[in-house]
mmCIF file of N, CA and C and ligand atoms in Angstrom:
data_model
loop_
_atom_site.group_PDB
_atom_site.id
_atom_site.type_symbol
_atom_site.label_atom_id
_atom_site.label_comp_id
_atom_site.label_asym_id
_atom_site.label_seq_id
_atom_site.Cartn_x
_atom_site.Cartn_y
_atom_site.Cartn_z
ATOM 1 N N MET A 1 129.775 106.166 89.155
ATOM 2 C CA MET A 1 129.592 106.206 87.743
ATOM 3 C C MET A 1 129.550 107.573 87.314
ATOM 4 N N PRO A 2 130.196 107.950 86.302
ATOM 5 C CA PRO A 2 130.277 109.191 85.697
ATOM 6 C C PRO A 2 129.013 110.002 85.044
ATOM 7 N N HIS A 3 128.179 109.103 84.457
ATOM 8 C CA HIS A 3 127.033 109.510 83.937
ATOM 9 C C HIS A 3 127.136 110.708 82.840
ATOM 10 N N THR A 4 128.210 110.532 82.029
ATOM 11 C CA THR A 4 128.451 111.535 81.137
ATOM 12 C C THR A 4 127.354 111.677 80.045
ATOM 13 N N LYS A 5 126.890 110.629 79.502
ATOM 14 C CA LYS A 5 125.584 110.630 78.538
ATOM 15 C C LYS A 5 124.404 111.294 79.212
ATOM 16 N N LEU A 6 124.183 111.206 80.384
ATOM 17 C CA LEU A 6 123.063 111.615 81.114
ATOM 18 C C LEU A 6 123.325 113.179 81.289
ATOM 19 N N ILE A 7 124.320 113.455 81.643
ATOM 20 C CA ILE A 7 124.613 115.027 81.969
ATOM 21 C C ILE A 7 124.585 115.784 80.465
ATOM 22 N N GLN A 8 125.055 115.202 79.322
ATOM 23 C CA GLN A 8 125.071 115.724 78.026
ATOM 24 C C GLN A 8 123.431 115.820 77.781
ATOM 25 N N ALA A 9 122.858 114.693 77.966
ATOM 26 C CA ALA A 9 121.405 114.843 77.745
ATOM 27 C C ALA A 9 120.637 116.007 78.250
ATOM 28 N N ALA A 10 120.933 116.343 79.540
ATOM 29 C CA ALA A 10 120.290 117.151 80.364
ATOM 30 C C ALA A 10 120.724 118.658 79.559
ATOM 31 N N LEU A 11 121.827 118.763 79.310
ATOM 32 C CA LEU A 11 122.458 120.151 78.614
ATOM 33 C C LEU A 11 121.738 120.294 77.327
ATOM 34 N N ALA A 12 121.473 119.169 76.533
ATOM 35 C CA ALA A 12 120.979 119.217 75.199
ATOM 36 C C ALA A 12 119.392 119.523 75.551
ATOM 37 N N ALA A 13 118.821 118.876 76.319
ATOM 38 C CA ALA A 13 117.409 119.342 76.705
ATOM 39 C C ALA A 13 117.286 120.788 77.066
ATOM 40 N N ARG A 14 117.979 121.279 77.681
ATOM 41 C CA ARG A 14 118.056 122.639 78.100
ATOM 42 C C ARG A 14 118.082 123.580 76.930
ATOM 43 N N GLU A 15 118.535 123.136 75.770
ATOM 44 C CA GLU A 15 118.535 123.929 74.560
ATOM 45 C C GLU A 15 117.012 124.225 74.092
ATOM 46 N N GLN A 16 116.300 123.017 74.439
ATOM 47 C CA GLN A 16 114.689 123.139 74.018
ATOM 48 C C GLN A 16 113.961 123.989 74.927
ATOM 49 N N SER A 17 114.448 124.432 75.939
ATOM 50 C CA SER A 17 113.664 125.226 77.197
ATOM 51 C C SER A 17 113.000 126.408 76.476
ATOM 52 N N ILE A 18 111.747 126.592 76.948
ATOM 53 C CA ILE A 18 111.016 127.786 76.385
ATOM 54 C C ILE A 18 110.586 128.691 77.891
ATOM 55 N N ALA A 19 111.432 129.587 77.915
ATOM 56 C CA ALA A 19 111.450 130.285 79.147
ATOM 57 C C ALA A 19 111.692 131.847 78.946
ATOM 58 N N PRO A 20 110.489 132.381 78.031
ATOM 59 C CA PRO A 20 110.874 133.743 77.672
ATOM 60 C C PRO A 20 110.568 134.948 78.778
ATOM 61 N N TYR A 21 110.064 134.242 79.982
ATOM 62 C CA TYR A 21 109.728 135.260 81.090
ATOM 63 C C TYR A 21 110.981 135.327 81.950
ATOM 64 N N SER A 22 111.407 134.226 82.405
ATOM 65 C CA SER A 22 112.408 134.248 83.358
ATOM 66 C C SER A 22 113.740 134.244 82.979
ATOM 67 N N LYS A 23 113.633 133.733 81.693
ATOM 68 C CA LYS A 23 114.972 133.455 80.802
ATOM 69 C C LYS A 23 115.979 132.467 81.799
ATOM 70 N N PHE A 24 115.251 131.633 82.422
ATOM 71 C CA PHE A 24 116.000 130.729 83.298
ATOM 72 C C PHE A 24 115.865 129.252 82.569
ATOM 73 N N ASN A 25 116.738 129.067 81.791
ATOM 74 C CA ASN A 25 116.702 127.733 81.038
ATOM 75 C C ASN A 25 116.985 126.513 81.700
ATOM 76 N N VAL A 26 116.358 125.439 81.891
ATOM 77 C CA VAL A 26 116.634 124.390 82.548
ATOM 78 C C VAL A 26 116.200 123.166 81.808
ATOM 79 N N GLY A 27 117.244 122.146 81.953
ATOM 80 C CA GLY A 27 116.878 121.017 81.203
ATOM 81 C C GLY A 27 117.099 119.591 82.200
ATOM 82 N N ALA A 28 116.300 118.499 81.900
ATOM 83 C CA ALA A 28 116.488 117.560 83.017
ATOM 84 C C ALA A 28 116.361 116.174 81.940
ATOM 85 N N ALA A 29 117.260 115.350 82.451
ATOM 86 C CA ALA A 29 117.239 113.830 81.943
ATOM 87 C C ALA A 29 117.178 112.767 82.904
ATOM 88 N N LEU A 30 116.181 112.044 82.659
ATOM 89 C CA LEU A 30 116.066 110.853 83.545
ATOM 90 C C LEU A 30 116.703 109.518 82.990
ATOM 91 N N LEU A 31 117.474 108.736 83.830
ATOM 92 C CA LEU A 31 117.886 107.584 83.488
ATOM 93 C C LEU A 31 117.062 106.451 84.079
ATOM 94 N N ALA A 32 116.329 105.583 82.832
ATOM 95 C CA ALA A 32 115.578 104.385 83.452
ATOM 96 C C ALA A 32 116.781 103.110 83.735
ATOM 97 N N ALA A 33 116.290 102.320 84.499
ATOM 98 C CA ALA A 33 116.888 101.138 84.753
ATOM 99 C C ALA A 33 117.069 100.484 83.318
ATOM 100 N N SER A 34 116.540 100.511 82.385
ATOM 101 C CA SER A 34 116.442 99.945 81.122
ATOM 102 C C SER A 34 117.814 100.469 80.296
ATOM 103 N N GLY A 35 118.072 101.644 80.793
ATOM 104 C CA GLY A 35 119.366 102.268 80.084
ATOM 105 C C GLY A 35 118.721 103.513 79.230
ATOM 106 N N GLU A 36 117.554 103.595 79.088
ATOM 107 C CA GLU A 36 116.888 104.524 78.427
ATOM 108 C C GLU A 36 117.042 105.927 79.000
ATOM 109 N N ILE A 37 117.057 106.933 78.336
ATOM 110 C CA ILE A 37 117.086 108.467 78.721
ATOM 111 C C ILE A 37 115.876 109.077 78.210
ATOM 112 N N ILE A 38 115.250 109.785 79.158
ATOM 113 C CA ILE A 38 114.148 110.433 78.906
ATOM 114 C C ILE A 38 114.375 112.237 79.336
ATOM 115 N N SER A 39 114.224 112.953 78.476
ATOM 116 C CA SER A 39 114.575 114.252 78.829
ATOM 117 C C SER A 39 113.391 115.252 78.775
ATOM 118 N N GLY A 40 113.628 116.417 79.182
ATOM 119 C CA GLY A 40 112.664 117.507 79.152
ATOM 120 C C GLY A 40 113.184 118.957 79.599
ATOM 121 N N ALA A 41 112.492 120.016 79.266
ATOM 122 C CA ALA A 41 112.698 121.050 79.491
ATOM 123 C C ALA A 41 111.759 122.141 80.018
ATOM 124 N N ASN A 42 112.093 123.141 80.880
ATOM 125 C CA ASN A 42 110.845 123.926 81.358
ATOM 126 C C ASN A 42 110.263 124.637 80.392
ATOM 127 N N VAL A 43 108.932 124.884 80.434
ATOM 128 C CA VAL A 43 107.823 125.526 79.469
ATOM 129 C C VAL A 43 107.288 126.504 80.292
ATOM 130 N N GLU A 44 107.391 127.855 80.009
ATOM 131 C CA GLU A 44 106.656 128.738 80.627
ATOM 132 C C GLU A 44 105.427 129.242 79.858
ATOM 133 N N SER A 45 104.425 129.992 80.707
ATOM 134 C CA SER A 45 103.238 130.396 80.356
ATOM 135 C C SER A 45 103.138 132.006 80.481
ATOM 136 N N ALA A 46 102.360 132.735 79.551
ATOM 137 C CA ALA A 46 102.231 134.137 79.956
ATOM 138 C C ALA A 46 101.362 134.268 81.134
ATOM 139 N N SER A 47 100.725 133.400 81.576
ATOM 140 C CA SER A 47 100.020 133.229 82.862
ATOM 141 C C SER A 47 101.162 132.466 83.737
ATOM 142 N N TYR A 48 101.973 133.238 84.265
ATOM 143 C CA TYR A 48 103.267 132.577 84.821
ATOM 144 C C TYR A 48 103.126 131.198 85.707
ATOM 145 N N GLY A 49 102.139 131.199 86.567
ATOM 146 C CA GLY A 49 101.908 130.232 87.423
ATOM 147 C C GLY A 49 101.605 128.811 86.601
ATOM 148 N N LEU A 50 101.486 128.838 85.489
ATOM 149 C CA LEU A 50 101.107 127.795 84.681
ATOM 150 C C LEU A 50 102.502 127.086 84.208
ATOM 151 N N SER A 51 103.496 127.665 84.413
ATOM 152 C CA SER A 51 104.887 127.123 83.814
ATOM 153 C C SER A 51 105.222 125.800 84.354
ATOM 154 N N CYS A 52 105.850 125.082 83.738
ATOM 155 C CA CYS A 52 106.043 123.597 84.257
ATOM 156 C C CYS A 52 107.763 123.583 84.259
ATOM 157 N N CYS A 53 108.148 122.967 85.154
ATOM 158 C CA CYS A 53 109.710 122.846 85.405
ATOM 159 C C CYS A 53 110.217 121.872 84.516
ATOM 160 N N ALA A 54 111.470 121.795 84.077
ATOM 161 C CA ALA A 54 112.029 120.693 83.282
ATOM 162 C C ALA A 54 111.930 119.381 83.886
ATOM 163 N N GLU A 55 112.120 119.090 85.170
ATOM 164 C CA GLU A 55 112.045 117.945 85.929
ATOM 165 C C GLU A 55 110.610 117.245 85.561
ATOM 166 N N ARG A 56 109.610 118.169 85.887
ATOM 167 C CA ARG A 56 108.411 117.505 85.675
ATOM 168 C C ARG A 56 108.025 116.943 84.315
ATOM 169 N N VAL A 57 108.414 117.930 83.330
ATOM 170 C CA VAL A 57 108.317 117.527 81.825
ATOM 171 C C VAL A 57 108.951 116.360 81.391
ATOM 172 N N ALA A 58 110.148 116.112 82.167
ATOM 173 C CA ALA A 58 110.800 114.778 81.656
ATOM 174 C C ALA A 58 109.984 113.786 82.326
ATOM 175 N N LEU A 59 109.716 113.848 83.795
ATOM 176 C CA LEU A 59 108.966 112.755 84.353
ATOM 177 C C LEU A 59 107.728 112.429 83.902
ATOM 178 N N PHE A 60 106.900 113.528 83.608
ATOM 179 C CA PHE A 60 105.569 113.069 82.779
ATOM 180 C C PHE A 60 105.718 112.363 81.685
ATOM 181 N N LYS A 61 106.705 112.915 80.738
ATOM 182 C CA LYS A 61 107.100 112.284 79.500
ATOM 183 C C LYS A 61 107.365 110.681 79.799
ATOM 184 N N ALA A 62 108.130 110.500 80.653
ATOM 185 C CA ALA A 62 108.929 109.050 80.828
ATOM 186 C C ALA A 62 107.521 108.229 81.276
ATOM 187 N N LEU A 63 106.851 108.827 82.353
ATOM 188 C CA LEU A 63 105.636 108.016 82.891
ATOM 189 C C LEU A 63 104.624 107.563 82.080
ATOM 190 N N THR A 64 104.223 108.570 81.010
ATOM 191 C CA THR A 64 103.240 108.197 80.135
ATOM 192 C C THR A 64 103.668 107.681 78.742
ATOM 193 N N ASP A 65 105.139 107.462 78.915
ATOM 194 C CA ASP A 65 105.310 106.656 77.464
ATOM 195 C C ASP A 65 104.747 105.315 77.467
ATOM 196 N N GLU A 66 104.382 104.854 76.187
ATOM 197 C CA GLU A 66 103.916 103.468 75.948
ATOM 198 C C GLU A 66 104.638 102.622 76.619
ATOM 199 N N SER A 67 106.065 102.800 76.480
ATOM 200 C CA SER A 67 107.066 101.641 76.914
ATOM 201 C C SER A 67 107.204 101.636 78.547
ATOM 202 N N LYS A 68 106.656 100.656 79.134
ATOM 203 C CA LYS A 68 106.551 100.664 80.631
ATOM 204 C C LYS A 68 107.907 100.548 81.271
ATOM 205 N N SER A 69 109.102 100.270 80.293
ATOM 206 C CA SER A 69 110.361 100.130 81.006
ATOM 207 C C SER A 69 110.903 101.393 81.334
ATOM 208 N N ARG A 70 110.213 102.590 81.072
ATOM 209 C CA ARG A 70 110.521 103.987 81.268
ATOM 210 C C ARG A 70 109.868 104.435 82.548
ATOM 211 N N ARG A 71 109.622 103.568 83.639
ATOM 212 C CA ARG A 71 109.062 103.892 84.783
ATOM 213 C C ARG A 71 109.828 103.611 86.215
ATOM 214 N N ASP A 72 110.919 103.076 85.886
ATOM 215 C CA ASP A 72 112.028 102.707 86.935
ATOM 216 C C ASP A 72 113.237 103.421 86.828
ATOM 217 N N PHE A 73 113.405 104.425 87.669
ATOM 218 C CA PHE A 73 114.585 105.399 87.425
ATOM 219 C C PHE A 73 115.762 105.168 88.326
ATOM 220 N N THR A 74 116.960 105.483 87.985
ATOM 221 C CA THR A 74 118.080 105.324 88.703
ATOM 222 C C THR A 74 118.797 106.758 88.912
ATOM 223 N N ALA A 75 118.470 107.554 88.090
ATOM 224 C CA ALA A 75 119.319 108.976 88.032
ATOM 225 C C ALA A 75 118.492 110.063 87.313
ATOM 226 N N ILE A 76 118.622 111.230 87.780
ATOM 227 C CA ILE A 76 118.156 112.218 87.039
ATOM 228 C C ILE A 76 119.379 113.539 86.993
ATOM 229 N N ALA A 77 119.543 113.841 85.867
ATOM 230 C CA ALA A 77 120.642 115.002 85.727
ATOM 231 C C ALA A 77 119.604 116.296 85.393
ATOM 232 N N ILE A 78 120.116 117.505 86.151
ATOM 233 C CA ILE A 78 119.454 118.707 85.953
ATOM 234 C C ILE A 78 120.309 119.687 85.663
ATOM 235 N N ALA A 79 120.123 120.395 84.685
ATOM 236 C CA ALA A 79 121.157 121.391 84.106
ATOM 237 C C ALA A 79 120.556 122.861 84.046
ATOM 238 N N SER A 80 121.240 123.771 84.960
ATOM 239 C CA SER A 80 120.491 125.143 85.016
ATOM 240 C C SER A 80 121.802 126.195 85.376
ATOM 241 N N PRO A 81 121.633 127.471 84.916
ATOM 242 C CA PRO A 81 122.683 128.255 85.448
ATOM 243 C C PRO A 81 122.911 128.238 86.962
ATOM 244 N N GLY A 82 124.062 127.956 87.312
ATOM 245 C CA GLY A 82 124.320 127.716 88.738
ATOM 246 C C GLY A 82 123.988 126.357 89.441
ATOM 247 N N GLY A 83 123.327 125.423 88.687
ATOM 248 C CA GLY A 83 123.138 124.246 89.263
ATOM 249 C C GLY A 83 121.993 124.206 90.281
ATOM 250 N N ALA A 84 120.983 124.698 89.875
ATOM 251 C CA ALA A 84 119.712 124.712 90.949
ATOM 252 C C ALA A 84 119.325 123.406 91.298
ATOM 253 N N ALA A 85 118.857 123.258 92.488
ATOM 254 C CA ALA A 85 118.064 122.140 93.032
ATOM 255 C C ALA A 85 116.721 122.281 92.568
ATOM 256 N N PRO A 86 116.155 121.081 92.641
ATOM 257 C CA PRO A 86 114.669 121.145 92.229
ATOM 258 C C PRO A 86 113.828 121.665 93.431
ATOM 259 N N CYS A 87 112.603 122.610 92.570
ATOM 260 C CA CYS A 87 111.727 123.126 93.410
ATOM 261 C C CYS A 87 110.840 122.219 94.187
ATOM 262 N N GLY A 88 110.122 122.661 95.254
ATOM 263 C CA GLY A 88 109.405 121.901 96.003
ATOM 264 C C GLY A 88 108.250 120.818 95.400
ATOM 265 N N ALA A 89 107.775 121.466 94.542
ATOM 266 C CA ALA A 89 106.943 120.745 93.632
ATOM 267 C C ALA A 89 107.219 119.589 92.983
ATOM 268 N N CYS A 90 108.468 119.716 92.398
ATOM 269 C CA CYS A 90 109.273 118.564 91.779
ATOM 270 C C CYS A 90 109.769 117.664 92.677
ATOM 271 N N ARG A 91 110.247 118.031 93.743
ATOM 272 C CA ARG A 91 110.845 117.326 94.737
ATOM 273 C C ARG A 91 109.605 116.316 95.263
ATOM 274 N N GLN A 92 108.381 116.666 95.349
ATOM 275 C CA GLN A 92 107.348 115.772 95.591
ATOM 276 C C GLN A 92 107.179 114.652 94.744
ATOM 277 N N LEU A 93 106.993 115.103 93.421
ATOM 278 C CA LEU A 93 106.671 114.177 92.351
ATOM 279 C C LEU A 93 108.036 113.236 92.095
ATOM 280 N N LEU A 94 109.118 113.786 92.362
ATOM 281 C CA LEU A 94 110.212 112.903 92.191
ATOM 282 C C LEU A 94 110.238 111.846 93.188
ATOM 283 N N ALA A 95 110.007 112.127 94.477
ATOM 284 C CA ALA A 95 110.095 111.458 95.585
ATOM 285 C C ALA A 95 108.968 110.249 95.530
ATOM 286 N N GLU A 96 107.845 110.644 94.906
ATOM 287 C CA GLU A 96 106.858 109.620 94.550
ATOM 288 C C GLU A 96 107.253 108.637 93.401
ATOM 289 N N TYR A 97 107.744 109.160 92.208
ATOM 290 C CA TYR A 97 107.886 108.323 91.064
ATOM 291 C C TYR A 97 109.310 107.884 90.901
ATOM 292 N N ALA A 98 110.223 108.601 91.467
ATOM 293 C CA ALA A 98 111.846 108.459 91.217
ATOM 294 C C ALA A 98 112.371 108.472 92.639
ATOM 295 N N GLY A 99 112.021 107.853 93.704
ATOM 296 C CA GLY A 99 112.438 108.234 95.015
ATOM 297 C C GLY A 99 113.919 107.658 95.164
ATOM 298 N N LYS A 100 114.332 106.621 94.436
ATOM 299 C CA LYS A 100 115.749 106.140 94.617
ATOM 300 C C LYS A 100 116.820 106.772 93.626
ATOM 301 N N VAL A 101 116.624 107.877 92.750
ATOM 302 C CA VAL A 101 117.454 108.398 92.016
ATOM 303 C C VAL A 101 118.476 109.130 92.687
ATOM 304 N N GLU A 102 119.736 108.875 92.132
ATOM 305 C CA GLU A 102 120.918 109.967 92.306
ATOM 306 C C GLU A 102 120.504 111.260 91.461
ATOM 307 N N VAL A 103 120.473 112.356 92.251
ATOM 308 C CA VAL A 103 120.192 113.609 91.605
ATOM 309 C C VAL A 103 121.613 114.292 91.316
ATOM 310 N N ILE A 104 121.719 114.669 90.071
ATOM 311 C CA ILE A 104 122.997 115.315 89.464
ATOM 312 C C ILE A 104 122.607 116.530 89.239
ATOM 313 N N LEU A 105 123.223 117.663 89.954
ATOM 314 C CA LEU A 105 122.886 118.974 89.563
ATOM 315 C C LEU A 105 124.195 119.493 88.631
ATOM 316 N N ILE A 106 123.699 120.083 87.641
ATOM 317 C CA ILE A 106 124.766 120.473 86.724
ATOM 318 C C ILE A 106 124.722 122.054 86.704
ATOM 319 N N ASP A 107 125.945 122.759 86.777
ATOM 320 C CA ASP A 107 125.835 124.133 86.427
ATOM 321 C C ASP A 107 126.190 124.412 84.826
ATOM 322 N N SER A 108 125.210 124.833 84.269
ATOM 323 C CA SER A 108 125.079 124.828 82.794
ATOM 324 C C SER A 108 126.416 125.585 82.293
ATOM 325 N N GLU A 109 126.892 126.670 83.214
ATOM 326 C CA GLU A 109 128.029 127.627 82.744
ATOM 327 C C GLU A 109 129.314 126.963 83.020
ATOM 328 N N SER A 110 129.335 125.858 83.805
ATOM 329 C CA SER A 110 130.561 125.201 83.697
ATOM 330 C C SER A 110 130.219 123.686 84.241
ATOM 331 N N PRO A 111 129.713 122.991 83.226
ATOM 332 C CA PRO A 111 129.171 121.622 83.351
ATOM 333 C C PRO A 111 130.094 120.550 84.013
ATOM 334 N N GLU A 112 131.367 121.005 83.973
ATOM 335 C CA GLU A 112 132.180 119.939 84.751
ATOM 336 C C GLU A 112 132.040 119.906 86.039
ATOM 337 N N ASN A 113 131.307 121.030 86.713
ATOM 338 C CA ASN A 113 131.131 121.036 88.137
ATOM 339 C C ASN A 113 129.709 120.652 88.391
ATOM 340 N N SER A 114 129.675 119.443 88.657
ATOM 341 C CA SER A 114 128.415 118.762 89.065
ATOM 342 C C SER A 114 128.274 118.290 90.457
ATOM 343 N N THR A 115 127.165 118.359 91.160
ATOM 344 C CA THR A 115 127.064 117.698 92.631
ATOM 345 C C THR A 115 126.038 116.748 92.482
ATOM 346 N N VAL A 116 126.121 115.860 93.420
ATOM 347 C CA VAL A 116 125.373 114.674 93.390
ATOM 348 C C VAL A 116 124.585 114.659 94.802
ATOM 349 N N THR A 117 123.186 114.399 94.739
ATOM 350 C CA THR A 117 122.534 114.212 95.940
ATOM 351 C C THR A 117 121.451 113.102 95.776
ATOM 352 N N THR A 118 120.569 113.087 96.760
ATOM 353 C CA THR A 118 119.673 112.050 96.729
ATOM 354 C C THR A 118 118.275 112.628 97.049
ATOM 355 N N MET A 119 117.123 111.969 96.817
ATOM 356 C CA MET A 119 115.836 112.541 96.967
ATOM 357 C C MET A 119 115.571 112.228 98.643
ATOM 358 N N ASP A 120 116.173 111.547 99.083
ATOM 359 C CA ASP A 120 115.973 111.480 100.773
ATOM 360 C C ASP A 120 116.603 112.824 101.362
ATOM 361 N N ILE A 121 117.752 113.286 100.841
ATOM 362 C CA ILE A 121 118.258 114.442 101.354
ATOM 363 C C ILE A 121 117.523 115.767 100.964
ATOM 364 N N LEU A 122 116.926 115.821 99.681
ATOM 365 C CA LEU A 122 116.211 116.904 99.164
ATOM 366 C C LEU A 122 114.778 116.891 99.653
ATOM 367 N N LEU A 123 114.341 115.697 100.082
ATOM 368 C CA LEU A 123 112.832 115.777 100.526
ATOM 369 C C LEU A 123 112.667 114.640 101.711
ATOM 370 N N PRO A 124 113.341 114.818 103.018
ATOM 371 C CA PRO A 124 113.266 113.548 103.814
ATOM 372 C C PRO A 124 111.843 113.528 104.218
ATOM 373 N N ASN A 125 111.767 112.178 104.777
ATOM 374 C CA ASN A 125 110.287 112.018 105.418
ATOM 375 C C ASN A 125 109.228 112.173 104.151
ATOM 376 N N ALA A 126 109.348 112.008 102.970
ATOM 377 C CA ALA A 126 108.251 112.416 101.830
ATOM 378 C C ALA A 126 106.998 111.662 102.259
ATOM 379 N N PHE A 127 105.888 112.400 101.794
ATOM 380 C CA PHE A 127 104.508 111.763 101.871
ATOM 381 C C PHE A 127 104.456 111.064 100.471
ATOM 382 N N THR A 128 104.280 109.766 100.271
ATOM 383 C CA THR A 128 104.267 109.034 99.175
ATOM 384 C C THR A 128 102.849 108.444 98.806
ATOM 385 N N GLY A 129 102.058 108.553 99.734
ATOM 386 C CA GLY A 129 100.695 107.917 99.738
ATOM 387 C C GLY A 129 100.602 106.612 100.337
ATOM 388 N N ASP A 130 101.866 106.190 100.792
ATOM 389 C CA ASP A 130 101.916 104.660 101.291
ATOM 390 C C ASP A 130 100.890 104.639 102.517
ATOM 391 N N ASP A 131 100.537 105.631 103.147
ATOM 392 C CA ASP A 131 99.792 105.641 104.214
ATOM 393 C C ASP A 131 98.231 105.528 103.963
ATOM 394 N N PHE A 132 97.881 105.583 102.843
ATOM 395 C CA PHE A 132 96.412 105.628 102.394
ATOM 396 C C PHE A 132 95.927 104.187 102.772
ATOM 397 N N PRO A 133 94.583 104.387 103.160
ATOM 398 C CA PRO A 133 94.006 103.125 103.677
ATOM 399 C C PRO A 133 93.739 102.261 102.474
ATOM 400 N N GLU A 134 93.654 101.087 102.801
ATOM 401 C CA GLU A 134 93.129 99.898 101.843
ATOM 402 C C GLU A 134 91.851 100.304 101.502
ATOM 403 N N VAL A 135 91.578 100.071 100.106
ATOM 404 C CA VAL A 135 90.184 100.173 99.494
ATOM 405 C C VAL A 135 89.467 98.749 99.185
HETATM 406 N N1 LIG B 1 112.591 125.702 86.859
HETATM 407 C C1 LIG B 1 113.011 124.269 86.520
HETATM 408 O O1 LIG B 1 112.571 124.075 85.314
HETATM 409 N N2 LIG B 1 113.369 123.617 87.344
HETATM 410 C C2 LIG B 1 113.941 123.934 88.629
HETATM 411 O O2 LIG B 1 114.444 123.170 89.288
HETATM 412 C C3 LIG B 1 113.861 125.113 89.172
HETATM 413 C C4 LIG B 1 112.856 126.149 88.142
HETATM 414 C C5 LIG B 1 112.013 126.588 85.990
HETATM 415 C C6 LIG B 1 110.635 126.987 86.239
HETATM 416 C C7 LIG B 1 110.637 128.410 85.723
HETATM 417 O O3 LIG B 1 110.228 128.157 84.425
HETATM 418 C C8 LIG B 1 112.014 128.922 85.617
HETATM 419 O O4 LIG B 1 112.732 127.994 85.950
HETATM 420 C C9 LIG B 1 112.139 129.992 86.754
HETATM 421 O O5 LIG B 1 111.669 129.555 87.991
#
């Protein structure tokens, strides 16, 4: 599937990135099974460690939306200079809440060059909480 609309959404979300410190602007767009697209961009803080990646902004927006249809995801497109792969923290959260997604990495400098991977490749043997004891 070409995912042209999803890629456009990630590139558009990137325009909303607030990254005055790193100047590394990232946009992410999640595709829900319902067909809805939920996007986000990275937001940085003067207290650098508080910054949040585009992937988590998009994921948290989707998960906390009133519409429950936005909690089952089939793909995520991520746009950044060079087409960076998600950081470790985002991999953990995506594995937990969007473990079956196709991950499309887009180089914002040449968006026609995108690569596709999966959460199993990015975070094999993920800890998802499935091993928690029954309560
Ligand atoms: N960043 C993302 O938004 N997503 C990634 O996949 C990698 C890193 C952000 C965090 C920070 O605002 C900036 O990029 C530099 O690390």
